[in-house]
Each structure stands twice: as structure tokens, then as C-alpha cells.
């Protein structure tokens, strides 16, 4: 089933109509959370079919991805991004789908650079050998690469696209050569699938200057058949690694940082754990996601977004968009991970490939 185009939610339309002019003050939601990070999905397409994200049975040859006319143009993305920065956003992550499948992505990056935010991108690394230099030259600050296993069979089974480990490793090396430092390597851990690789992967990235981060397998979307039994809690990841390479906790870089940091006691660098299932961090969540077609989501586990494209293409000015976004943020009360149960996991939610990981 294709994602349906989302109309403006009535309560949002009412809130937007009544939205007070944004007065320039700090923006805070109903739980006192401020707005800091914006993730922008630049495409809903991907060349991988990771079993936990875009299972091939659903995202098959008949799946209808968004048509070109439905997706935000670079100009529209930059216009919205500028509004968000005016409201306090300090960091923008480009994602997807696989963002490097979007044609001419370095041009978008160059267009975002003048906004003076921390500009970063998450990729599966499959085409980094080709693109790393252009991304750096365009002004991208930082890079995150997903790599779930170093074992060939495990990795190919997880990406379900028969994609080899070596090519992603080559991509990471090319990115480092192009000048990206401290690349973050994301590993989603699924019990019985790649958890036997935890210590091997940690060993590989120790002392590399890059930062490995373990992500708890989440119930995003409604196609991955998530079960709590498949989640390896971060505490277990830390225990397994700590037995091989002793670890000590490290300070967060800033309040609301998604990953909890740990450093190797022998000085071989650091790792991070992202525990959205076992240690929900909704309390500090300062993130929003802009979908490929311009809907704004204030929670990764949302069922519906706010259609900003309708405002953009409806001819309103930037001040009106700013007031609408401020009203959405002020009304925000989501905290899905804090109230997750086996039942909520079954509720139909928007897919991560569409909303942006
Ligand atoms: N294609 C890019 C990539 O592979 O990194 C960007 C998009 S992807 C959706 C972003 C991140 O979300 C990846 O690190 C991926 O492993 C993670 N992810 C996707 N589905 C997930 C799930 N069910 N649980 C935890 N992480 C997930």
C-alpha cells in the first residue's frame, strides 16, 4: 500500500488559524521540551530492503513510491528549513529512504550550508565511494553510516539486497579520506539475527576514530512484525562488550542527545547505545521529522503528520508557516516510547522510510 497523502488535520488547521504571531521567545511544548533537531527525508526510496525497516514482502515491485511531483523540491526544503532554524533548530539531518539516491543531493547540501546549522546525513553507505568527496565539498559536516554486521551472510540477509559488507567498508574509508572525521556507525541489533556479532563489530571499530552506536530494534512503522522478544536491550550489549573490553560511562555532548555514550577504559575510543525501547528518552526529545512529501511529524511513532506542503504550495508567506510550525510544537504532547506496550506496537504507524530515520 502506498502512503496516502495526508490532509491538514482539523485541529492543526484551527491551531494554525489561531496561532499567535511567534514572538521570538523560546519555543516549548506541553512537556517543556524545546525544538532543536530536524530530520528531513529526501526520498522514500531505498536500494536495500532491510528486514526490520523495508521488508521485501511489502516494499516489492508493486509498491507505489511517491511520484516526483509529490516530493518537496530542494527550494521548498530550504525554505522550510530556514523557518525551522528561525524557531531554534540547531541541527539538520538528511535521511530517507536512502538519501544518496536523491539526484544532485550535494546541491541541496550547499543550499543548506548558509543556514549555519550542524548539517549531517545518515546513509547505508552503498554509494559513498562515489559520493563522499562531493558531500564534503558541498559542506556536509558529519556522516552516519548504517552497518549491521561484518559477517557477510548476516549482512546480506539483513539488507536483503545481496549487498556485500566490503562495499560499505570501502564507502566509510572513502568518506574518511574525503575528510569526514568520527563517522558514526549505526548497528541495529536484532536477537538471533546479528547479536552474535556485537563483540566482533565493537572490536573492529575500536581505535578507528569512528564511533559505533548500537540501536535497539524498534517497532517503527507497521510492516516489520516487531516483537519485544527480538529486542536486545542496550544493557545486554554493554555487558557483552564490557566483558571483552571494559567500559566507563561518558558525559553527554548536549542535553537530549539520543545516544548514551560509553568510553573504552583503555582509551580505544567510545561507543554509544540508543535505547528507545528499554530506556525511553521522550522526556528530552527535541526532534521533528519532515517527510519526503512535506508532512511534519513530532514523533517517530506517529500515525499522522501535519501537511506543511499544503501551506508551502498554498501560497502563504514564511511568517504564516513559522506561526503554524510554532503552534504545532507548542501543542505537542507525544511520548510514545514511554507508553509503549505490545498493543501499541500493533497500531498502524507511519513507515520509517517515509518519515525519515
Ligand atoms: N538509508 C539510510 C540508512 O540506512 O542509514 C537512512 C535511513 S534509515 C531508516 C536510518 C536508520 O534507521 C538506520 O540506521 C536504520 O538501521 C535505522 N532503523 C530502521 N528501522 C529500524 C528499526 N525498526 N529499529 C531500529 N532502527 C531502525
PDB file of C-alpha atoms and ligand atoms in Angstrom, residues 46 52-53 95-99 122-124 146 186 188 215-218 220 224 352 357, ligand 1:
ATOM      1  CA  UNK A  46      16.000   2.731  -0.845  1.00  0.00           C
ATOM      2  CA  UNK A  52      13.474  -4.526  10.093  1.00  0.00           C
ATOM      3  CA  UNK A  53      12.736  -1.407   8.022  1.00  0.00           C
ATOM      4  CA  UNK A  95      17.857  10.935   5.679  1.00  0.00           C
ATOM      5  CA  UNK A  96      15.271   8.752   3.981  1.00  0.00           C
ATOM      6  CA  UNK A  97      14.862   6.141   2.453  1.00  0.00           C
ATOM      7  CA  UNK A  98      18.402   6.220   1.194  1.00  0.00           C
ATOM      8  CA  UNK A  99      19.270   9.931   0.849  1.00  0.00           C
ATOM      9  CA  UNK A 122      22.537   9.142   7.508  1.00  0.00           C
ATOM     10  CA  UNK A 123      23.254   6.655   4.715  1.00  0.00           C
ATOM     11  CA  UNK A 124      23.527   2.925   4.164  1.00  0.00           C
ATOM     12  CA  UNK A 146      24.441   2.117   8.951  1.00  0.00           C
ATOM     13  CA  UNK A 186      24.882   2.515  13.361  1.00  0.00           C
ATOM     14  CA  UNK A 188      20.576  -2.161  14.763  1.00  0.00           C
ATOM     15  CA  UNK A 215      20.392   0.775  18.251  1.00  0.00           C
ATOM     16  CA  UNK A 216      17.644  -1.202  19.924  1.00  0.00           C
ATOM     17  CA  UNK A 217      15.347  -2.758  17.356  1.00  0.00           C
ATOM     18  CA  UNK A 218      12.183  -0.629  17.361  1.00  0.00           C
ATOM     19  CA  UNK A 220       8.627   1.736  13.837  1.00  0.00           C
ATOM     20  CA  UNK A 224       8.403  -5.238  10.344  1.00  0.00           C
ATOM     21  CA  UNK A 352      10.401   4.999   8.843  1.00  0.00           C
ATOM     22  CA  UNK A 357      15.131   7.600  10.108  1.00  0.00           C
TER      23      UNK A 357
HETATM   24  N1  LIG B   1      19.053   4.623   4.353  1.00  0.00           N
HETATM   25  C1  LIG B   1      19.731   5.282   5.419  1.00  0.00           C
HETATM   26  C2  LIG B   1      20.419   4.297   6.301  1.00  0.00           C
HETATM   27  O1  LIG B   1      20.400   3.104   6.020  1.00  0.00           O
HETATM   28  O2  LIG B   1      21.022   4.711   7.267  1.00  0.00           O
HETATM   29  C3  LIG B   1      18.893   6.258   6.217  1.00  0.00           C
HETATM   30  C4  LIG B   1      17.512   5.837   6.598  1.00  0.00           C
HETATM   31  S1  LIG B   1      17.419   4.531   7.785  1.00  0.00           S
HETATM   32  C5  LIG B   1      15.661   4.429   8.004  1.00  0.00           C
HETATM   33  C6  LIG B   1      18.015   5.333   9.248  1.00  0.00           C
HETATM   34  C7  LIG B   1      18.384   4.444  10.396  1.00  0.00           C
HETATM   35  O3  LIG B   1      17.228   3.857  10.938  1.00  0.00           O
HETATM   36  C8  LIG B   1      19.327   3.311  10.047  1.00  0.00           C
HETATM   37  O4  LIG B   1      20.438   3.334  10.906  1.00  0.00           O
HETATM   38  C9  LIG B   1      18.486   2.087  10.282  1.00  0.00           C
HETATM   39  O5  LIG B   1      19.252   0.996  10.675  1.00  0.00           O
HETATM   40  C10 LIG B   1      17.551   2.569  11.383  1.00  0.00           C
HETATM   41  N2  LIG B   1      16.343   1.768  11.503  1.00  0.00           N
HETATM   42  C11 LIG B   1      15.449   1.468  10.548  1.00  0.00           C
HETATM   43  N3  LIG B   1      14.458   0.691  11.032  1.00  0.00           N
HETATM   44  C12 LIG B   1      14.729   0.492  12.345  1.00  0.00           C
HETATM   45  C13 LIG B   1      14.096  -0.240  13.387  1.00  0.00           C
HETATM   46  N4  LIG B   1      12.973  -0.925  13.187  1.00  0.00           N
HETATM   47  N5  LIG B   1      14.655  -0.205  14.614  1.00  0.00           N
HETATM   48  C14 LIG B   1      15.798   0.480  14.836  1.00  0.00           C
HETATM   49  N6  LIG B   1      16.442   1.193  13.890  1.00  0.00           N
HETATM   50  C15 LIG B   1      15.932   1.185  12.652  1.00  0.00           C
END
